[in-house]
XYZ file of C-alpha atoms in Angstrom:
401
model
C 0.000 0.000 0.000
C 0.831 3.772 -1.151
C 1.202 6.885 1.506
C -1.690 7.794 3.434
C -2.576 10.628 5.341
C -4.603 10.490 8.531
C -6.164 13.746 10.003
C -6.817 14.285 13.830
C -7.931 17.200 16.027
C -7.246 18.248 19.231
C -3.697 16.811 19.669
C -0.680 19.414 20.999
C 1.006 21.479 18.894
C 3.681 24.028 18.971
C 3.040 27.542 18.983
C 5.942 30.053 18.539
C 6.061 33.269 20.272
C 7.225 37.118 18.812
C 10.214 36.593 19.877
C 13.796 36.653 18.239
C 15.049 33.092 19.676
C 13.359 30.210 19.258
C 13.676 29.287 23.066
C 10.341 30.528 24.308
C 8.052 27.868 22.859
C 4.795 26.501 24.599
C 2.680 23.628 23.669
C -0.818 23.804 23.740
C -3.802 22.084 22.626
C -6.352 23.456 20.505
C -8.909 22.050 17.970
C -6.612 22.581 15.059
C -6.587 20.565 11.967
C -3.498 18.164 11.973
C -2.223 15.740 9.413
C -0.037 12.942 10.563
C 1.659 11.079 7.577
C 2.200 6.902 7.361
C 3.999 6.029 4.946
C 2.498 2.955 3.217
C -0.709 2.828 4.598
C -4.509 4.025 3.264
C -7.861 3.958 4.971
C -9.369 1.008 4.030
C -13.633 0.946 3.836
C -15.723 -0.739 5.498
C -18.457 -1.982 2.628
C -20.588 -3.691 4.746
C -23.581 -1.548 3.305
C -22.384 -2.147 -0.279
C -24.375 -0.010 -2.841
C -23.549 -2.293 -5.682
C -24.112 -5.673 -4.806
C -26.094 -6.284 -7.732
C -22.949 -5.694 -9.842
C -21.030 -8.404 -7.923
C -19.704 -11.107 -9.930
C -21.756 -14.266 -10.728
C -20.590 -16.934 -13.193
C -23.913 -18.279 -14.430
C -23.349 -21.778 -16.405
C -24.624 -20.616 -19.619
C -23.994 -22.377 -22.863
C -23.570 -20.171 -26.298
C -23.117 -20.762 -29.713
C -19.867 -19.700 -31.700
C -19.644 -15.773 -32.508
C -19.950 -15.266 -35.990
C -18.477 -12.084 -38.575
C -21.060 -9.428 -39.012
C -20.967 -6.144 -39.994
C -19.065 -3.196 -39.025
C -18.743 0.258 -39.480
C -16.870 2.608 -37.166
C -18.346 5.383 -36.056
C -14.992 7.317 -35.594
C -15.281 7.662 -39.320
C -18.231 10.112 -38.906
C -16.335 12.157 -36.069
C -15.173 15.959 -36.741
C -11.629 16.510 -37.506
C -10.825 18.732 -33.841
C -13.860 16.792 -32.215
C -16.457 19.962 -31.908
C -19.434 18.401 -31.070
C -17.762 16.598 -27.930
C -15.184 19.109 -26.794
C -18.268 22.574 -27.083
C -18.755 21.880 -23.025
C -15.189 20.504 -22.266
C -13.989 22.568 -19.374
C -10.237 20.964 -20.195
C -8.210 18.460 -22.057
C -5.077 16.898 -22.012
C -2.616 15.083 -23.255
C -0.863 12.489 -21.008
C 2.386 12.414 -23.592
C 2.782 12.529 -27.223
C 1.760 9.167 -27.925
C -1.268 8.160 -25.843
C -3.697 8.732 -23.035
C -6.057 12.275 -23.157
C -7.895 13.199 -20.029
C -11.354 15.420 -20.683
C -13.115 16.986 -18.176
C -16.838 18.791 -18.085
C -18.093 15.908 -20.768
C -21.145 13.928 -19.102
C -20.830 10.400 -20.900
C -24.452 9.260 -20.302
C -25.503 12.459 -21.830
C -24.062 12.366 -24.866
C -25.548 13.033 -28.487
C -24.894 10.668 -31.511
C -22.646 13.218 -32.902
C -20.800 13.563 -29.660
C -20.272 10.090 -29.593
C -18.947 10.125 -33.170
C -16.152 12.691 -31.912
C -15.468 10.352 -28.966
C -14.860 7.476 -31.311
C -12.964 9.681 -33.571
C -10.736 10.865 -30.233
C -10.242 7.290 -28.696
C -8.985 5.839 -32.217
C -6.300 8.539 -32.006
C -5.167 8.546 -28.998
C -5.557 4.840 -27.578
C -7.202 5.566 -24.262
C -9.303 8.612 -22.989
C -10.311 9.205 -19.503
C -13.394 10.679 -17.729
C -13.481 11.599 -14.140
C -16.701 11.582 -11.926
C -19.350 9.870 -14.183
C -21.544 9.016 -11.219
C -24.558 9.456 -13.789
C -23.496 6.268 -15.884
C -24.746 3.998 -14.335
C -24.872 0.137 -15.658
C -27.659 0.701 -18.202
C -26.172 3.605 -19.786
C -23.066 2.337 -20.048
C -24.140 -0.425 -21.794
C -26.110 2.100 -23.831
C -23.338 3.717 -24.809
C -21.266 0.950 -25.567
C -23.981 -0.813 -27.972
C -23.758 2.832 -30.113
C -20.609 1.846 -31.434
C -21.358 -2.293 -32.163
C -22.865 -5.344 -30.738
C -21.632 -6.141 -27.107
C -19.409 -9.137 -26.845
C -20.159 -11.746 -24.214
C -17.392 -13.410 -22.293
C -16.984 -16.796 -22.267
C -15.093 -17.650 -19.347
C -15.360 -14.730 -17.127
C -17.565 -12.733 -14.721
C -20.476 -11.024 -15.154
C -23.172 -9.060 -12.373
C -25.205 -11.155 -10.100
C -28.181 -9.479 -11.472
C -29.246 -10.994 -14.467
C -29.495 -9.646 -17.923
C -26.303 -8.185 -17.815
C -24.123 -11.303 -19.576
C -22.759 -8.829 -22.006
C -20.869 -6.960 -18.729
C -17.582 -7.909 -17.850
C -16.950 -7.351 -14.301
C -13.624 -6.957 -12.386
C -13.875 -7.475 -8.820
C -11.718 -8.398 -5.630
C -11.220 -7.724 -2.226
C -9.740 -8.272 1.145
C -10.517 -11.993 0.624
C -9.435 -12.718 -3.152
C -5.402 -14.332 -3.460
C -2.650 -12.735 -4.933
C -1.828 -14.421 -7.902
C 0.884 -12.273 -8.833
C 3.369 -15.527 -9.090
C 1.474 -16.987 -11.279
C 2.001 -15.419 -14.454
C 4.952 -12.953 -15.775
C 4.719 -9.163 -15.680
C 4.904 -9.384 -19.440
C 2.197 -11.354 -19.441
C -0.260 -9.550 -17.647
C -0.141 -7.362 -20.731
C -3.368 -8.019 -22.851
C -5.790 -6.743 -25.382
C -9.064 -8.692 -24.763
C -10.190 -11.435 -26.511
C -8.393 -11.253 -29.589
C -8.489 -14.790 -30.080
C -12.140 -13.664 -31.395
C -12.402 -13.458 -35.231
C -13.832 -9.687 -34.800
C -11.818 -8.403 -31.682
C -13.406 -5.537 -29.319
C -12.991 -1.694 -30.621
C -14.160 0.894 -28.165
C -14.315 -0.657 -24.495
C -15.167 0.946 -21.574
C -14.556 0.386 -18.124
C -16.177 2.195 -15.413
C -14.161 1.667 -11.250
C -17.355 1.812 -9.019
C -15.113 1.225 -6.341
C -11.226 1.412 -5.680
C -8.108 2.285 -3.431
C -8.625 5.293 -2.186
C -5.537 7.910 -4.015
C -2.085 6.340 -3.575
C -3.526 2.933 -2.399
C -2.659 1.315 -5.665
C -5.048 -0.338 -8.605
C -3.787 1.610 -11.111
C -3.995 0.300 -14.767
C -1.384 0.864 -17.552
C -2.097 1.433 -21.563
C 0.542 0.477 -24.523
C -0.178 1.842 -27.881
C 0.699 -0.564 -30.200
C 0.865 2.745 -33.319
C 4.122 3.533 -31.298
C 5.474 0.135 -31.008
C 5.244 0.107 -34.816
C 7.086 3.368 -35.067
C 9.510 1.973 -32.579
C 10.603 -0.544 -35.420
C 12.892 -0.355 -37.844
C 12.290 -0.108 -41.143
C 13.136 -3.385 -42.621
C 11.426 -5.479 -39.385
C 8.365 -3.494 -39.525
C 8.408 -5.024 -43.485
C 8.997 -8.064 -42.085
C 6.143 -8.200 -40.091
C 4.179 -6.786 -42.388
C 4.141 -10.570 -43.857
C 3.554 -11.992 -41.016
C 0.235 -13.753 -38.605
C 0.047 -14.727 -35.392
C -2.441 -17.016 -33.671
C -4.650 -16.019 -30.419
C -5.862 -18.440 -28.386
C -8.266 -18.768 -26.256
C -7.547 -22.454 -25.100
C -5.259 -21.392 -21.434
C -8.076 -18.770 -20.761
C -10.467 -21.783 -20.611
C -8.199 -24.383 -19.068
C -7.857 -21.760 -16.606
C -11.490 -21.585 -15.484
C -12.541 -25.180 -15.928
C -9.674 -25.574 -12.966
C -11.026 -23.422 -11.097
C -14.527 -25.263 -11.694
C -15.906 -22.375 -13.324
C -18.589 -22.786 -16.752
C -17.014 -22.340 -19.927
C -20.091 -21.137 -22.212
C -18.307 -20.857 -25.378
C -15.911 -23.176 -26.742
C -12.756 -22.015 -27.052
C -11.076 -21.295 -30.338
C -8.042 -20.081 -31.883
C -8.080 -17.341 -34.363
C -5.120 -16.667 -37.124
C -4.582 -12.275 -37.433
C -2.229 -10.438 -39.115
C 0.127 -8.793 -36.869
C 0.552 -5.611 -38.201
C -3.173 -4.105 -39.095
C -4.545 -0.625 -40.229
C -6.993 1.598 -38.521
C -10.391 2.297 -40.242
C -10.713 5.364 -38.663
C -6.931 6.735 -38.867
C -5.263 4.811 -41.663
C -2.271 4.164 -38.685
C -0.775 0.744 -38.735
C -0.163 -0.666 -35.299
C 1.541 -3.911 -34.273
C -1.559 -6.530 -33.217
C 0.496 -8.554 -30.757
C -1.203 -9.461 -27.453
C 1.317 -10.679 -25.115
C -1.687 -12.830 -23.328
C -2.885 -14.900 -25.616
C -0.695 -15.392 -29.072
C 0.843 -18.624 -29.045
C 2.490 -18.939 -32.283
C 3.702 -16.681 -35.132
C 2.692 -18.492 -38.614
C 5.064 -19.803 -40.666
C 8.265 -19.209 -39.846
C 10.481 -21.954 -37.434
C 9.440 -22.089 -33.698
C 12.463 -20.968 -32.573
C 12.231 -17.904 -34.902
C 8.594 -17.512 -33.325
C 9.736 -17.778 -30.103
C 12.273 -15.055 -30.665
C 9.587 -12.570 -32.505
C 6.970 -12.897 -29.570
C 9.694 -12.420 -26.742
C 10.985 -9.230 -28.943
C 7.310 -7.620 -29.177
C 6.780 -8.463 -25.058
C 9.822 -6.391 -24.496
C 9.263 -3.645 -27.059
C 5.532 -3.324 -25.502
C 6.178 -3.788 -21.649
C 9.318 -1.693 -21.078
C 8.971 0.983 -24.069
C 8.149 3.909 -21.295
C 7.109 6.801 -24.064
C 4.224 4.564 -25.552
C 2.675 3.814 -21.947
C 0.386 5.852 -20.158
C -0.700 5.109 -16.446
C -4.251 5.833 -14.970
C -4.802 6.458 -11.423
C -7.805 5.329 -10.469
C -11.098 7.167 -8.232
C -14.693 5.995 -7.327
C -16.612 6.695 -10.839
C -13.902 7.256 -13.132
C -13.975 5.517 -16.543
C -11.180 4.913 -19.541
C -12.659 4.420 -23.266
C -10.086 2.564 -25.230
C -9.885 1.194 -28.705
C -8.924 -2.298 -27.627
C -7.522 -2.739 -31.734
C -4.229 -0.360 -30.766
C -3.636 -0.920 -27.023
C -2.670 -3.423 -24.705
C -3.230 -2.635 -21.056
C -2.253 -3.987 -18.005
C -3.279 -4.026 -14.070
C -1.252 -3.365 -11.856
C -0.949 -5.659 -8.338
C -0.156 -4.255 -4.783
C -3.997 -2.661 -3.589
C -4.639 -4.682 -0.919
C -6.296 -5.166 1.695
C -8.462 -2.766 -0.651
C -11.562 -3.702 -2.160
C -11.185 -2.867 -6.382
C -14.576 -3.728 -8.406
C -15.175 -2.034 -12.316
C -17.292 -2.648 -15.065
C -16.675 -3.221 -18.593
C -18.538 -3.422 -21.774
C -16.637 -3.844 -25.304
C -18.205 -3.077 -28.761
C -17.541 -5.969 -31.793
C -15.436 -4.078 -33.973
C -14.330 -5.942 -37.939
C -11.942 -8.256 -38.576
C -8.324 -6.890 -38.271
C -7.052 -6.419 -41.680
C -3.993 -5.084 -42.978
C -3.171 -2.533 -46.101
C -0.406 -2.108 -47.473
C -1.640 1.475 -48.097
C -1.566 2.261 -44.230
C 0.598 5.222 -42.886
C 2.793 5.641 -39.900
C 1.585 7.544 -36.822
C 4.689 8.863 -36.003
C 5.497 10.105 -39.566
C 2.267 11.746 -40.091
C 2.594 13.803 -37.355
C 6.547 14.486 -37.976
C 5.142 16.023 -41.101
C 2.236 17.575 -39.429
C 4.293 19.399 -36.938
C 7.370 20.040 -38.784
C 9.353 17.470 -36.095
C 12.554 16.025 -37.550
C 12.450 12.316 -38.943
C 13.630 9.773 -36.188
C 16.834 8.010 -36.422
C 16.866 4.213 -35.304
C 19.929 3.105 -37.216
C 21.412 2.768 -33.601
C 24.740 3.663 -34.712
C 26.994 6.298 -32.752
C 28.080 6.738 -29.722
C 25.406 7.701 -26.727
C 25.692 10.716 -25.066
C 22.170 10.056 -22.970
C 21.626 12.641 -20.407
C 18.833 13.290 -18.263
């Protein structure tokens, strides 16, 4: 756990007198307002009067039939160029850094009108993940509202959803004081995901709403990669190369996983072959697809070769620090991401804190790649008159900072 600070009243304090020395000191007590710092430790609450237990997660032993394609169109393609419609009320936006992660504030999300949502799908397919503070007034229903604007929900088919029922297409991430730390059990690379792209028409525009969290500093904080950058971060000639190139998802471990844990598996798992560079719809960027948690093979080339190519992408996409952005979590905040050019990651280390969200995802089409696509990076070197970067990796380093 983080810093925390815990106020008091009434306890002595020093008062210093007129005087030129610092000799004549008296305590006294007074009801004065009095911070006293621990380092590592938050106030932890008590949710024994839980206003969301009908969002608790349930695994309901459901069977459902294989997902087939069906149409797509993105509604980012219908957005205006510097987002008017969405950004009229905005009372301030942000950046995070160059590459990804914008923070709006003054925008209501369950108010929104169609063309304001066509700005905010034009915004999130820019910059990776946007974030919305206080949205007490999206609740379940109109998040799921919102989320069925921009496609058909996708249903999970290993994972939690909300005790109450009708709500199968809600993801929900929950634990507590109780839950394990299963931090051991996988690799930090690992934890790095974009969900369900073992599907043959992955999730676009998901959004995930933190009901309840760590209070500030206590931890729970989620990380974004944005997979436009870790194509610029290539090299010419191996961004080529993987131009060529597929990968398989799988969703096989992800079931595995909750049969162990005698949990319903209500679709049967399958594995999907993508190509792992694709192109926006919306931008005309090319991004890596590469999702750390769940592609098992790269297609046609030698497993050792394969093996080499994944472990290369996990490093370029977990320790590359200028395509990451980090989101600090408070009661009713919410991130929209395109799940199609980010990976994202939770972090560990909240507890004894209690951490429940909710998540819908919108069906987006089935990555493709062109040939035709354009770099994010050079686009906006152009744009903005920036200088072409160099990644011939050839001089001597002279890093200083």
């Amino acid at each position: 756990m983080a810093p925390a600070l815990i106020e008091t009243t009434s306890v002595p304090t020093y008062v210093g007198t007129n005087t030129k020395d610092d000799k004549n000191k008296s305590q006294s007590t007074s009801n004065v307002h009095v911070v006293q710092y621990a380092p590592g430790r938050t106030h932890v609450v008590d949710h024994e009067f839980y206003e969301h237990e009908d969002l608790r997660p349930s695994f309901p032993d459901f069977s459902w039939e294989p997902l087939t394609e069906l149409p797509y169109h993105d509604r980012g393609i219908h957005g205006h160029p510097q987002f008017s419609n969405l950004l009229a009320g905005a009372t301030d936006v942000f950046d995070y850094n160059p590459k990804i992660g914008t923070e709006v504030h003054g925008v209501n999300l369950a108010k929104l009108t169609n063309a304001q949502k066509d700005d905010l799908a034009r915004l999130i397919s820019i910059r990776g993940v946007v974030f919305f503070r206080d949205q007490a007034d999206l609740d379940i229903d109109s998040q799921r509202e919102l989320g069925r604007y921009f496609g058909k929900l996708h249903k999970h088919a290993t994972t939690s959803v909300p005790s109450r029922p009708g709500l199968e297409d809600v993801h929900v991430v929950y634990t507590d004081e109780k839950s394990k730390d299963q931090r051991a059990k996988f690799t930090p690379t690992f934890l790095w995901h974009s969900d369900v792209t073992y599907e043959l028409q992955p999730p676009s525009y998901t959004l995930l709403k933190v009901l309840t969290g760590p209070p500030r500093g206590g931890g729970g904080d989620t990380l974004w990669a944005s997979q436009y950058a870790v194509y610029d971060a290539l090299s010419a000639p191996m961004q080529k190369y993987l131009e060529g190139l597929t990968a398989l998802h799988s969703a096989k471990m992800q079931a595995e996983g909750s049969r162990a844990a005698g949990r319903p598996v209500r679709r049967d798992p399958i594995v999907t072959e993508h190509p792992l560079v694709r192109t926006h719809p919306v931008t005309g960027w090319k991004s890596v697809f590469f999702n750390p948690g769940f592609v098992t093979e790269i297609v046609g080339v030698p497993k050792v070769e394969s093996n080499a190519i994944i472990s290369y992408l996990n490093e370029v996409i977990t320790t590359t620090p200028e395509l990451h952005v980090r989101f600090q979590w408070q009661k009713n905040d919410a991130a929209f991401w395109d799940n199609r050019v980010c990976n994202h990651s939770a972090s560990y280390g909240f507890a004894p804190h209690r951490r429940h969200a909710v998540r819908v995802a919108s069906q987006a089409e089935r990555p493709v790649f062109d040939p035709m696509g354009k770099s994010q990076e050079d686009e906006y070197n152009i744009q903005y008159g920036l200088p072409k970067v160099n990644k011939d990796g050839s001089g001597t380093s002279n890093y200083n900072d």
